[in-house]
Amino acid sequence: MTSVVSSPPRTIRIGSRKSQLALVQTYWVQEQLQKSFPDITFEVHTMSTQGDKILDVALAKIGDKGLFTKELEVGMLNQEIDFAVHSLKDLPTNLPEGLTLAAITERENPADALVVHEKHKDKQIDTLPEGAVIGTSSLRRLAQLRHHFPHFTFKDVRGNLITRLAKLDAGEYDALILAAAGLERLEMSDRVHQIIPKEISLHAVGQGALGIECRADDSELLTLLKAIEHPATRDRCLAERSFLCSLEGGCQVPIGVNTEVSGENLTLTGIVASVDGQKIVKDTVTGIANNAEALGKELAELLRQQGATEILSEIFAVIQRGS
């Protein structure tokens, strides 16, 4: 009788940034996978990315080709880690050869949130005083808010979430615009003073969802990771990423989106705005959710016809000059 020798259970190494929010997100993914596959060991390995190290320069001026992802991607390609957990909004639409977007988790609230200094607790975004100092490091938020509220003063704010909130509380800003999902994941929902209506600010591509990236040839891991995928969120985010990619826009340009799924249909709204908020093109498409990426391309073409390419060209020129 031939004996069968079983191979030892695989240990899977998860890559994460070192920030508090990144680790909360990564440990959640680890927990979900451990529940589904108790015989497999999932280990978390942390790395610092370029975006974590350069905290005194506006994000748009650094460039966004893997600003928060490159080091993790190198780790995967070098077999140091097996997959990485990203905030999907930070993951470029064009991934390095050999890597793939393996899964997208269920989305938290993708909207932007207003967080105010104590002295403005009785205010909403449309009742903050003229000249109020609003902190944001996002060109997308900046452009849309300047369009609606040209009387505010906008100031860049960098650092992790805790650092930014400390600067707000110290009086350096009257209010911050942050992702609601990050505050929720850090159990700081009490700091959300107002959810910014989508009529004022469309959210970032992929905001509120986690993207799991791994080596494209790791078929075993690709199958495992499907256990934490959320199909409706994947459809929404693939439409958004296709829209962004088709416009050749990066994470740090003023491109906003909103997606809604109703039955088999997906509605995608997109906006491209100049940084000063003076030029805006916006439109909406609806189609079958299974055709998400084609919908993104369709919307991009509609906005190109309305002048999106010219707006983005002007923005890229300014960024390249380092202005």
PDB file of C-alpha atoms in Angstrom:
ATOM      1  CA  MET A   1       0.000   0.000   0.000  1.00  0.00           C
ATOM      2  CA  THR A   2       1.417   3.361  -1.072  1.00  0.00           C
ATOM      3  CA  SER A   3       1.421   6.052   1.586  1.00  0.00           C
ATOM      4  CA  VAL A   4       0.474   9.586   0.626  1.00  0.00           C
ATOM      5  CA  VAL A   5       2.621  12.339   2.069  1.00  0.00           C
ATOM      6  CA  SER A   6       0.690  15.583   2.325  1.00  0.00           C
ATOM      7  CA  SER A   7       2.549  18.851   1.955  1.00  0.00           C
ATOM      8  CA  PRO A   8       2.568  21.152   4.974  1.00  0.00           C
ATOM      9  CA  PRO A   9      -0.044  23.942   5.011  1.00  0.00           C
ATOM     10  CA  ARG A  10       1.087  27.025   3.156  1.00  0.00           C
ATOM     11  CA  THR A  11       2.043  30.212   5.000  1.00  0.00           C
ATOM     12  CA  ILE A  12       0.801  33.272   3.122  1.00  0.00           C
ATOM     13  CA  ARG A  13       2.538  36.593   3.686  1.00  0.00           C
ATOM     14  CA  ILE A  14       0.386  39.739   3.539  1.00  0.00           C
ATOM     15  CA  GLY A  15       2.030  43.064   2.740  1.00  0.00           C
ATOM     16  CA  SER A  16       0.830  46.301   4.337  1.00  0.00           C
ATOM     17  CA  ARG A  17       1.894  49.889   4.821  1.00  0.00           C
ATOM     18  CA  LYS A  18       2.759  50.767   8.424  1.00  0.00           C
ATOM     19  CA  SER A  19       0.134  53.462   8.992  1.00  0.00           C
ATOM     20  CA  GLN A  20      -2.556  52.844  11.570  1.00  0.00           C
ATOM     21  CA  LEU A  21      -5.324  52.853   8.975  1.00  0.00           C
ATOM     22  CA  ALA A  22      -3.428  50.534   6.629  1.00  0.00           C
ATOM     23  CA  LEU A  23      -2.852  48.047   9.448  1.00  0.00           C
ATOM     24  CA  VAL A  24      -6.489  48.130  10.562  1.00  0.00           C
ATOM     25  CA  GLN A  25      -7.497  47.336   6.990  1.00  0.00           C
ATOM     26  CA  THR A  26      -4.876  44.613   6.593  1.00  0.00           C
ATOM     27  CA  TYR A  27      -5.709  42.909   9.889  1.00  0.00           C
ATOM     28  CA  TRP A  28      -9.378  42.878   8.837  1.00  0.00           C
ATOM     29  CA  VAL A  29      -8.443  41.082   5.604  1.00  0.00           C
ATOM     30  CA  GLN A  30      -6.248  38.671   7.570  1.00  0.00           C
ATOM     31  CA  GLU A  31      -9.126  37.913   9.951  1.00  0.00           C
ATOM     32  CA  GLN A  32     -11.601  37.266   7.137  1.00  0.00           C
ATOM     33  CA  LEU A  33      -9.234  34.916   5.332  1.00  0.00           C
ATOM     34  CA  GLN A  34      -8.277  33.121   8.544  1.00  0.00           C
ATOM     35  CA  LYS A  35     -11.971  32.423   9.207  1.00  0.00           C
ATOM     36  CA  SER A  36     -12.412  30.993   5.704  1.00  0.00           C
ATOM     37  CA  PHE A  37      -9.153  29.012   5.668  1.00  0.00           C
ATOM     38  CA  PRO A  38      -8.252  28.012   9.260  1.00  0.00           C
ATOM     39  CA  ASP A  39      -5.571  25.545   8.105  1.00  0.00           C
ATOM     40  CA  ILE A  40      -3.537  28.267   6.397  1.00  0.00           C
ATOM     41  CA  THR A  41      -1.293  30.698   8.264  1.00  0.00           C
ATOM     42  CA  PHE A  42      -1.601  34.335   7.204  1.00  0.00           C
ATOM     43  CA  GLU A  43       1.272  36.577   8.339  1.00  0.00           C
ATOM     44  CA  VAL A  44       1.365  40.380   8.097  1.00  0.00           C
ATOM     45  CA  HIS A  45       4.585  42.044   6.899  1.00  0.00           C
ATOM     46  CA  THR A  46       4.847  45.856   6.942  1.00  0.00           C
ATOM     47  CA  MET A  47       6.719  48.232   4.631  1.00  0.00           C
ATOM     48  CA  SER A  48       7.099  52.002   4.283  1.00  0.00           C
ATOM     49  CA  THR A  49       6.203  53.509   0.914  1.00  0.00           C
ATOM     50  CA  GLN A  50       7.396  56.724  -0.715  1.00  0.00           C
ATOM     51  CA  GLY A  51       4.098  58.402   0.178  1.00  0.00           C
ATOM     52  CA  ASP A  52       4.670  57.541   3.843  1.00  0.00           C
ATOM     53  CA  LYS A  53       8.172  59.009   3.859  1.00  0.00           C
ATOM     54  CA  ILE A  54       7.614  62.347   2.093  1.00  0.00           C
ATOM     55  CA  LEU A  55       5.231  64.307   4.297  1.00  0.00           C
ATOM     56  CA  ASP A  56       6.203  67.907   3.577  1.00  0.00           C
ATOM     57  CA  VAL A  57       5.291  68.032  -0.133  1.00  0.00           C
ATOM     58  CA  ALA A  58       1.820  68.098  -1.725  1.00  0.00           C
ATOM     59  CA  LEU A  59       0.904  64.702  -3.147  1.00  0.00           C
ATOM     60  CA  ALA A  60       0.322  66.035  -6.651  1.00  0.00           C
ATOM     61  CA  LYS A  61       3.874  67.410  -6.780  1.00  0.00           C
ATOM     62  CA  ILE A  62       5.460  64.085  -5.835  1.00  0.00           C
ATOM     63  CA  GLY A  63       3.698  62.203  -8.625  1.00  0.00           C
ATOM     64  CA  ASP A  64       1.408  59.247  -8.156  1.00  0.00           C
ATOM     65  CA  LYS A  65       2.958  56.337 -10.024  1.00  0.00           C
ATOM     66  CA  GLY A  66       2.604  53.916  -7.139  1.00  0.00           C
ATOM     67  CA  LEU A  67       3.129  56.546  -4.471  1.00  0.00           C
ATOM     68  CA  PHE A  68       1.651  54.280  -1.771  1.00  0.00           C
ATOM     69  CA  THR A  69       2.065  50.933  -3.536  1.00  0.00           C
ATOM     70  CA  LYS A  70       5.421  50.565  -5.336  1.00  0.00           C
ATOM     71  CA  GLU A  71       7.439  49.117  -2.452  1.00  0.00           C
ATOM     72  CA  LEU A  72       4.726  46.546  -1.769  1.00  0.00           C
ATOM     73  CA  GLU A  73       4.632  45.616  -5.447  1.00  0.00           C
ATOM     74  CA  VAL A  74       8.407  45.135  -5.536  1.00  0.00           C
ATOM     75  CA  GLY A  75       8.024  42.899  -2.488  1.00  0.00           C
ATOM     76  CA  MET A  76       5.514  40.723  -4.321  1.00  0.00           C
ATOM     77  CA  LEU A  77       7.619  40.472  -7.473  1.00  0.00           C
ATOM     78  CA  ASN A  78      10.660  39.544  -5.347  1.00  0.00           C
ATOM     79  CA  GLN A  79       8.644  36.818  -3.552  1.00  0.00           C
ATOM     80  CA  GLU A  80       9.062  38.591  -0.193  1.00  0.00           C
ATOM     81  CA  ILE A  81       5.281  38.831   0.285  1.00  0.00           C
ATOM     82  CA  ASP A  82       2.424  37.026  -1.458  1.00  0.00           C
ATOM     83  CA  PHE A  83      -0.218  39.733  -1.667  1.00  0.00           C
ATOM     84  CA  ALA A  84      -0.790  43.321  -0.590  1.00  0.00           C
ATOM     85  CA  VAL A  85      -3.767  45.148   0.865  1.00  0.00           C
ATOM     86  CA  HIS A  86      -4.315  48.644  -0.535  1.00  0.00           C
ATOM     87  CA  SER A  87      -6.853  51.387  -0.146  1.00  0.00           C
ATOM     88  CA  LEU A  88      -8.147  50.930  -3.680  1.00  0.00           C
ATOM     89  CA  LYS A  89      -8.129  54.676  -4.324  1.00  0.00           C
ATOM     90  CA  ASP A  90      -4.304  54.597  -3.974  1.00  0.00           C
ATOM     91  CA  LEU A  91      -3.790  51.747  -6.451  1.00  0.00           C
ATOM     92  CA  PRO A  92      -2.862  52.928  -9.974  1.00  0.00           C
ATOM     93  CA  THR A  93      -5.044  51.643 -12.799  1.00  0.00           C
ATOM     94  CA  ASN A  94      -2.027  50.264 -14.671  1.00  0.00           C
ATOM     95  CA  LEU A  95      -0.337  47.575 -12.582  1.00  0.00           C
ATOM     96  CA  PRO A  96       3.229  46.284 -13.058  1.00  0.00           C
ATOM     97  CA  GLU A  97       3.651  43.297 -15.350  1.00  0.00           C
ATOM     98  CA  GLY A  98       3.164  40.104 -13.385  1.00  0.00           C
ATOM     99  CA  LEU A  99       0.720  41.549 -10.852  1.00  0.00           C
ATOM    100  CA  THR A 100      -3.077  41.641 -10.878  1.00  0.00           C
ATOM    101  CA  LEU A 101      -6.019  43.033  -8.921  1.00  0.00           C
ATOM    102  CA  ALA A 102      -7.192  39.787  -7.352  1.00  0.00           C
ATOM    103  CA  ALA A 103     -10.153  40.935  -5.242  1.00  0.00           C
ATOM    104  CA  ILE A 104     -12.094  44.019  -4.158  1.00  0.00           C
ATOM    105  CA  THR A 105     -13.770  43.967  -0.754  1.00  0.00           C
ATOM    106  CA  GLU A 106     -17.177  45.308   0.219  1.00  0.00           C
ATOM    107  CA  ARG A 107     -17.156  49.072   0.188  1.00  0.00           C
ATOM    108  CA  GLU A 108     -17.555  51.317   3.198  1.00  0.00           C
ATOM    109  CA  ASN A 109     -19.214  54.714   2.663  1.00  0.00           C
ATOM    110  CA  PRO A 110     -17.189  56.176  -0.254  1.00  0.00           C
ATOM    111  CA  ALA A 111     -18.211  59.787   0.399  1.00  0.00           C
ATOM    112  CA  ASP A 112     -16.053  62.658   1.601  1.00  0.00           C
ATOM    113  CA  ALA A 113     -16.657  63.953   5.116  1.00  0.00           C
ATOM    114  CA  LEU A 114     -16.427  67.390   6.698  1.00  0.00           C
ATOM    115  CA  VAL A 115     -14.557  67.425  10.023  1.00  0.00           C
ATOM    116  CA  VAL A 116     -14.657  70.780  11.813  1.00  0.00           C
ATOM    117  CA  HIS A 117     -12.822  72.574  14.596  1.00  0.00           C
ATOM    118  CA  GLU A 118     -14.852  72.747  17.791  1.00  0.00           C
ATOM    119  CA  LYS A 119     -15.665  76.430  17.224  1.00  0.00           C
ATOM    120  CA  HIS A 120     -17.604  75.533  14.065  1.00  0.00           C
ATOM    121  CA  LYS A 121     -19.679  72.682  15.510  1.00  0.00           C
ATOM    122  CA  ASP A 122     -22.894  74.549  14.677  1.00  0.00           C
ATOM    123  CA  LYS A 123     -21.897  74.996  11.017  1.00  0.00           C
ATOM    124  CA  GLN A 124     -22.300  72.954   7.832  1.00  0.00           C
ATOM    125  CA  ILE A 125     -20.016  73.270   4.826  1.00  0.00           C
ATOM    126  CA  ASP A 126     -22.247  75.903   3.226  1.00  0.00           C
ATOM    127  CA  THR A 127     -22.394  78.029   6.403  1.00  0.00           C
ATOM    128  CA  LEU A 128     -18.700  78.138   7.288  1.00  0.00           C
ATOM    129  CA  PRO A 129     -17.490  81.767   7.326  1.00  0.00           C
ATOM    130  CA  GLU A 130     -15.778  83.498   4.433  1.00  0.00           C
ATOM    131  CA  GLY A 131     -12.049  82.823   4.480  1.00  0.00           C
ATOM    132  CA  ALA A 132     -12.418  79.610   6.498  1.00  0.00           C
ATOM    133  CA  VAL A 133      -9.218  77.557   6.180  1.00  0.00           C
ATOM    134  CA  ILE A 134     -10.048  74.148   4.729  1.00  0.00           C
ATOM    135  CA  GLY A 135      -7.394  71.424   4.819  1.00  0.00           C
ATOM    136  CA  THR A 136      -7.129  68.867   2.028  1.00  0.00           C
ATOM    137  CA  SER A 137      -4.298  67.173   0.163  1.00  0.00           C
ATOM    138  CA  SER A 138      -6.581  66.089  -2.697  1.00  0.00           C
ATOM    139  CA  LEU A 139      -6.740  68.039  -5.973  1.00  0.00           C
ATOM    140  CA  ARG A 140     -10.109  66.369  -6.626  1.00  0.00           C
ATOM    141  CA  ARG A 141     -11.627  67.760  -3.434  1.00  0.00           C
ATOM    142  CA  LEU A 142      -9.880  71.095  -3.909  1.00  0.00           C
ATOM    143  CA  ALA A 143     -11.234  71.629  -7.429  1.00  0.00           C
ATOM    144  CA  GLN A 144     -14.822  70.726  -6.592  1.00  0.00           C
ATOM    145  CA  LEU A 145     -14.910  72.741  -3.382  1.00  0.00           C
ATOM    146  CA  ARG A 146     -13.363  75.788  -5.058  1.00  0.00           C
ATOM    147  CA  HIS A 147     -16.127  75.578  -7.647  1.00  0.00           C
ATOM    148  CA  HIS A 148     -18.842  75.713  -4.993  1.00  0.00           C
ATOM    149  CA  PHE A 149     -17.075  77.767  -2.302  1.00  0.00           C
ATOM    150  CA  PRO A 150     -14.558  80.184  -3.873  1.00  0.00           C
ATOM    151  CA  HIS A 151     -14.634  82.262  -0.674  1.00  0.00           C
ATOM    152  CA  PHE A 152     -12.814  79.577   1.374  1.00  0.00           C
ATOM    153  CA  THR A 153      -9.033  79.457   1.877  1.00  0.00           C
ATOM    154  CA  PHE A 154      -7.570  76.070   1.016  1.00  0.00           C
ATOM    155  CA  LYS A 155      -4.405  74.746   2.617  1.00  0.00           C
ATOM    156  CA  ASP A 156      -2.573  71.473   1.986  1.00  0.00           C
ATOM    157  CA  VAL A 157      -2.505  68.994   4.862  1.00  0.00           C
ATOM    158  CA  ARG A 158      -0.281  65.898   5.002  1.00  0.00           C
ATOM    159  CA  GLY A 159       0.447  63.233   7.566  1.00  0.00           C
ATOM    160  CA  ASN A 160      -1.562  60.264   8.775  1.00  0.00           C
ATOM    161  CA  LEU A 161      -5.150  60.677   9.890  1.00  0.00           C
ATOM    162  CA  ILE A 162      -4.279  61.178  13.566  1.00  0.00           C
ATOM    163  CA  THR A 163      -1.697  63.850  12.698  1.00  0.00           C
ATOM    164  CA  ARG A 164      -4.142  65.731  10.485  1.00  0.00           C
ATOM    165  CA  LEU A 165      -6.843  65.696  13.132  1.00  0.00           C
ATOM    166  CA  ALA A 166      -4.343  66.982  15.712  1.00  0.00           C
ATOM    167  CA  LYS A 167      -3.499  69.907  13.409  1.00  0.00           C
ATOM    168  CA  LEU A 168      -7.210  70.684  13.072  1.00  0.00           C
ATOM    169  CA  ASP A 169      -7.783  70.554  16.822  1.00  0.00           C
ATOM    170  CA  ALA A 170      -4.741  72.803  17.386  1.00  0.00           C
ATOM    171  CA  GLY A 171      -6.438  75.488  15.285  1.00  0.00           C
ATOM    172  CA  GLU A 172      -4.294  75.311  12.132  1.00  0.00           C
ATOM    173  CA  TYR A 173      -7.476  74.692  10.108  1.00  0.00           C
ATOM    174  CA  ASP A 174     -11.148  75.503  10.465  1.00  0.00           C
ATOM    175  CA  ALA A 175     -12.128  72.199   8.854  1.00  0.00           C
ATOM    176  CA  LEU A 176     -10.727  69.172   7.042  1.00  0.00           C
ATOM    177  CA  ILE A 177     -12.179  67.144   4.196  1.00  0.00           C
ATOM    178  CA  LEU A 178     -11.438  63.451   4.750  1.00  0.00           C
ATOM    179  CA  ALA A 179     -12.685  60.093   3.510  1.00  0.00           C
ATOM    180  CA  ALA A 180     -15.594  58.937   5.648  1.00  0.00           C
ATOM    181  CA  ALA A 181     -14.455  55.309   5.250  1.00  0.00           C
ATOM    182  CA  GLY A 182     -11.089  55.925   6.927  1.00  0.00           C
ATOM    183  CA  LEU A 183     -12.729  57.536   9.939  1.00  0.00           C
ATOM    184  CA  GLU A 184     -15.210  54.666  10.177  1.00  0.00           C
ATOM    185  CA  ARG A 185     -12.506  52.010  10.010  1.00  0.00           C
ATOM    186  CA  LEU A 186     -10.566  53.714  12.798  1.00  0.00           C
ATOM    187  CA  GLU A 187     -13.770  53.856  14.869  1.00  0.00           C
ATOM    188  CA  MET A 188     -13.745  57.657  14.713  1.00  0.00           C
ATOM    189  CA  SER A 189     -17.158  58.144  13.119  1.00  0.00           C
ATOM    190  CA  ASP A 190     -17.921  60.672  15.845  1.00  0.00           C
ATOM    191  CA  ARG A 191     -15.519  63.065  14.062  1.00  0.00           C
ATOM    192  CA  VAL A 192     -17.696  63.054  10.925  1.00  0.00           C
ATOM    193  CA  HIS A 193     -19.524  66.366  11.188  1.00  0.00           C
ATOM    194  CA  GLN A 194     -21.208  66.171   7.787  1.00  0.00           C
ATOM    195  CA  ILE A 195     -21.187  63.797   4.836  1.00  0.00           C
ATOM    196  CA  ILE A 196     -20.478  66.000   1.813  1.00  0.00           C
ATOM    197  CA  PRO A 197     -23.363  65.654  -0.670  1.00  0.00           C
ATOM    198  CA  LYS A 198     -22.398  64.144  -4.024  1.00  0.00           C
ATOM    199  CA  GLU A 199     -23.811  67.270  -5.662  1.00  0.00           C
ATOM    200  CA  ILE A 200     -20.857  69.135  -4.099  1.00  0.00           C
ATOM    201  CA  SER A 201     -18.067  66.557  -4.199  1.00  0.00           C
ATOM    202  CA  LEU A 202     -17.939  63.290  -6.126  1.00  0.00           C
ATOM    203  CA  HIS A 203     -15.636  60.808  -4.404  1.00  0.00           C
ATOM    204  CA  ALA A 204     -12.322  59.343  -5.572  1.00  0.00           C
ATOM    205  CA  VAL A 205     -12.144  56.295  -7.802  1.00  0.00           C
ATOM    206  CA  GLY A 206     -12.225  53.230  -5.557  1.00  0.00           C
ATOM    207  CA  GLN A 207     -12.682  55.246  -2.356  1.00  0.00           C
ATOM    208  CA  GLY A 208     -14.036  53.170   0.532  1.00  0.00           C
ATOM    209  CA  ALA A 209     -12.985  49.801  -0.946  1.00  0.00           C
ATOM    210  CA  LEU A 210      -9.884  47.682  -0.389  1.00  0.00           C
ATOM    211  CA  GLY A 211      -7.961  46.294  -3.342  1.00  0.00           C
ATOM    212  CA  ILE A 212      -6.046  43.029  -2.968  1.00  0.00           C
ATOM    213  CA  GLU A 213      -3.090  42.763  -5.354  1.00  0.00           C
ATOM    214  CA  CYS A 214      -1.050  39.608  -5.946  1.00  0.00           C
ATOM    215  CA  ARG A 215       1.127  37.837  -8.502  1.00  0.00           C
ATOM    216  CA  ALA A 216      -0.872  36.977 -11.608  1.00  0.00           C
ATOM    217  CA  ASP A 217       0.562  33.440 -11.810  1.00  0.00           C
ATOM    218  CA  ASP A 218      -0.368  32.440  -8.245  1.00  0.00           C
ATOM    219  CA  SER A 219      -3.528  30.528  -9.172  1.00  0.00           C
ATOM    220  CA  GLU A 220      -3.961  29.006  -5.701  1.00  0.00           C
ATOM    221  CA  LEU A 221      -3.917  32.410  -4.018  1.00  0.00           C
ATOM    222  CA  LEU A 222      -6.151  33.975  -6.663  1.00  0.00           C
ATOM    223  CA  THR A 223      -8.775  31.335  -5.855  1.00  0.00           C
ATOM    224  CA  LEU A 224      -8.446  31.900  -2.082  1.00  0.00           C
ATOM    225  CA  LEU A 225      -8.792  35.677  -2.362  1.00  0.00           C
ATOM    226  CA  LYS A 226     -12.141  35.386  -4.146  1.00  0.00           C
ATOM    227  CA  ALA A 227     -13.551  34.419  -0.733  1.00  0.00           C
ATOM    228  CA  ILE A 228     -13.446  38.081   0.356  1.00  0.00           C
ATOM    229  CA  GLU A 229     -14.544  39.644  -2.916  1.00  0.00           C
ATOM    230  CA  HIS A 230     -17.804  41.637  -3.025  1.00  0.00           C
ATOM    231  CA  PRO A 231     -19.240  41.365  -6.564  1.00  0.00           C
ATOM    232  CA  ALA A 232     -21.339  44.562  -6.526  1.00  0.00           C
ATOM    233  CA  THR A 233     -18.406  46.591  -5.194  1.00  0.00           C
ATOM    234  CA  ARG A 234     -16.127  45.047  -7.813  1.00  0.00           C
ATOM    235  CA  ASP A 235     -18.510  46.091 -10.622  1.00  0.00           C
ATOM    236  CA  ARG A 236     -18.719  49.635  -9.276  1.00  0.00           C
ATOM    237  CA  CYS A 237     -14.975  49.989  -8.819  1.00  0.00           C
ATOM    238  CA  LEU A 238     -14.066  48.404 -12.163  1.00  0.00           C
ATOM    239  CA  ALA A 239     -16.329  50.944 -13.876  1.00  0.00           C
ATOM    240  CA  GLU A 240     -14.658  53.774 -11.955  1.00  0.00           C
ATOM    241  CA  ARG A 241     -11.125  52.512 -12.640  1.00  0.00           C
ATOM    242  CA  SER A 242     -11.901  52.043 -16.328  1.00  0.00           C
ATOM    243  CA  PHE A 243     -13.174  55.634 -16.484  1.00  0.00           C
ATOM    244  CA  LEU A 244     -10.001  56.931 -14.800  1.00  0.00           C
ATOM    245  CA  CYS A 245      -7.701  54.802 -16.945  1.00  0.00           C
ATOM    246  CA  SER A 246      -9.457  55.831 -20.174  1.00  0.00           C
ATOM    247  CA  LEU A 247      -8.888  59.492 -19.306  1.00  0.00           C
ATOM    248  CA  GLU A 248      -5.213  58.734 -18.549  1.00  0.00           C
ATOM    249  CA  GLY A 249      -5.715  60.304 -15.154  1.00  0.00           C
ATOM    250  CA  GLY A 250      -3.797  59.409 -12.016  1.00  0.00           C
ATOM    251  CA  CYS A 251      -4.815  59.217  -8.384  1.00  0.00           C
ATOM    252  CA  GLN A 252      -3.795  62.847  -7.795  1.00  0.00           C
ATOM    253  CA  VAL A 253      -5.865  64.612 -10.478  1.00  0.00           C
ATOM    254  CA  PRO A 254      -9.296  66.264 -10.138  1.00  0.00           C
ATOM    255  CA  ILE A 255     -11.399  63.339 -11.335  1.00  0.00           C
ATOM    256  CA  GLY A 256     -14.401  62.361  -9.222  1.00  0.00           C
ATOM    257  CA  VAL A 257     -17.000  59.615  -9.554  1.00  0.00           C
ATOM    258  CA  ASN A 258     -20.174  58.187  -8.120  1.00  0.00           C
ATOM    259  CA  THR A 259     -21.602  54.732  -8.826  1.00  0.00           C
ATOM    260  CA  GLU A 260     -24.899  53.128  -7.932  1.00  0.00           C
ATOM    261  CA  VAL A 261     -26.129  49.588  -8.600  1.00  0.00           C
ATOM    262  CA  SER A 262     -29.827  48.830  -8.984  1.00  0.00           C
ATOM    263  CA  GLY A 263     -30.606  45.240  -9.893  1.00  0.00           C
ATOM    264  CA  GLU A 264     -28.530  44.417 -12.961  1.00  0.00           C
ATOM    265  CA  ASN A 265     -27.936  48.071 -13.828  1.00  0.00           C
ATOM    266  CA  LEU A 266     -25.016  50.279 -12.888  1.00  0.00           C
ATOM    267  CA  THR A 267     -25.082  54.081 -13.066  1.00  0.00           C
ATOM    268  CA  LEU A 268     -21.738  55.861 -13.257  1.00  0.00           C
ATOM    269  CA  THR A 269     -21.313  59.630 -12.891  1.00  0.00           C
ATOM    270  CA  GLY A 270     -17.966  61.280 -13.475  1.00  0.00           C
ATOM    271  CA  ILE A 271     -16.469  64.745 -13.259  1.00  0.00           C
ATOM    272  CA  VAL A 272     -13.244  66.371 -14.447  1.00  0.00           C
ATOM    273  CA  ALA A 273     -12.443  69.804 -13.039  1.00  0.00           C
ATOM    274  CA  SER A 274      -9.685  72.370 -13.299  1.00  0.00           C
ATOM    275  CA  VAL A 275      -7.804  72.955 -10.046  1.00  0.00           C
ATOM    276  CA  ASP A 276      -9.237  76.482  -9.733  1.00  0.00           C
ATOM    277  CA  GLY A 277     -12.768  75.065 -10.026  1.00  0.00           C
ATOM    278  CA  GLN A 278     -13.598  77.282 -12.981  1.00  0.00           C
ATOM    279  CA  LYS A 279     -13.862  74.543 -15.629  1.00  0.00           C
ATOM    280  CA  ILE A 280     -15.979  71.474 -14.980  1.00  0.00           C
ATOM    281  CA  VAL A 281     -17.321  68.720 -17.227  1.00  0.00           C
ATOM    282  CA  LYS A 282     -19.702  66.148 -15.780  1.00  0.00           C
ATOM    283  CA  ASP A 283     -21.946  63.415 -17.168  1.00  0.00           C
ATOM    284  CA  THR A 284     -23.651  60.105 -16.349  1.00  0.00           C
ATOM    285  CA  VAL A 285     -24.086  56.743 -18.080  1.00  0.00           C
ATOM    286  CA  THR A 286     -26.200  53.719 -17.175  1.00  0.00           C
ATOM    287  CA  GLY A 287     -25.844  50.141 -18.372  1.00  0.00           C
ATOM    288  CA  ILE A 288     -25.511  46.498 -17.365  1.00  0.00           C
ATOM    289  CA  ALA A 289     -23.270  46.074 -14.307  1.00  0.00           C
ATOM    290  CA  ASN A 290     -21.531  43.074 -15.900  1.00  0.00           C
ATOM    291  CA  ASN A 291     -20.334  45.493 -18.574  1.00  0.00           C
ATOM    292  CA  ALA A 292     -18.727  47.794 -16.006  1.00  0.00           C
ATOM    293  CA  GLU A 293     -15.435  48.481 -17.759  1.00  0.00           C
ATOM    294  CA  ALA A 294     -17.145  49.337 -21.043  1.00  0.00           C
ATOM    295  CA  LEU A 295     -19.350  51.823 -19.146  1.00  0.00           C
ATOM    296  CA  GLY A 296     -16.244  53.512 -17.768  1.00  0.00           C
ATOM    297  CA  LYS A 297     -14.817  53.897 -21.270  1.00  0.00           C
ATOM    298  CA  GLU A 298     -18.150  55.230 -22.556  1.00  0.00           C
ATOM    299  CA  LEU A 299     -18.292  57.903 -19.866  1.00  0.00           C
ATOM    300  CA  ALA A 300     -14.673  58.892 -20.482  1.00  0.00           C
ATOM    301  CA  GLU A 301     -15.445  59.433 -24.160  1.00  0.00           C
ATOM    302  CA  LEU A 302     -18.458  61.596 -23.298  1.00  0.00           C
ATOM    303  CA  LEU A 303     -16.315  63.808 -21.073  1.00  0.00           C
ATOM    304  CA  ARG A 304     -13.536  63.998 -23.665  1.00  0.00           C
ATOM    305  CA  GLN A 305     -16.090  65.363 -26.118  1.00  0.00           C
ATOM    306  CA  GLN A 306     -16.936  68.050 -23.543  1.00  0.00           C
ATOM    307  CA  GLY A 307     -13.337  69.186 -22.996  1.00  0.00           C
ATOM    308  CA  ALA A 308     -11.926  66.847 -20.342  1.00  0.00           C
ATOM    309  CA  THR A 309      -8.702  66.224 -22.267  1.00  0.00           C
ATOM    310  CA  GLU A 310      -7.873  69.934 -22.412  1.00  0.00           C
ATOM    311  CA  ILE A 311      -8.540  70.378 -18.675  1.00  0.00           C
ATOM    312  CA  LEU A 312      -6.311  67.442 -17.758  1.00  0.00           C
ATOM    313  CA  SER A 313      -3.538  68.561 -20.130  1.00  0.00           C
ATOM    314  CA  GLU A 314      -3.415  71.937 -18.394  1.00  0.00           C
ATOM    315  CA  ILE A 315      -3.239  70.250 -14.973  1.00  0.00           C
ATOM    316  CA  PHE A 316      -0.443  67.855 -15.996  1.00  0.00           C
ATOM    317  CA  ALA A 317       1.546  70.760 -17.430  1.00  0.00           C
ATOM    318  CA  VAL A 318       1.302  72.652 -14.138  1.00  0.00           C
ATOM    319  CA  ILE A 319       2.249  69.579 -12.084  1.00  0.00           C
ATOM    320  CA  GLN A 320       5.275  68.826 -14.289  1.00  0.00           C
ATOM    321  CA  ARG A 321       6.481  72.397 -13.859  1.00  0.00           C
ATOM    322  CA  GLY A 322       6.301  71.821 -10.104  1.00  0.00           C
ATOM    323  CA  SER A 323       3.969  74.775  -9.555  1.00  0.00           C
TER     324      SER A 323
END
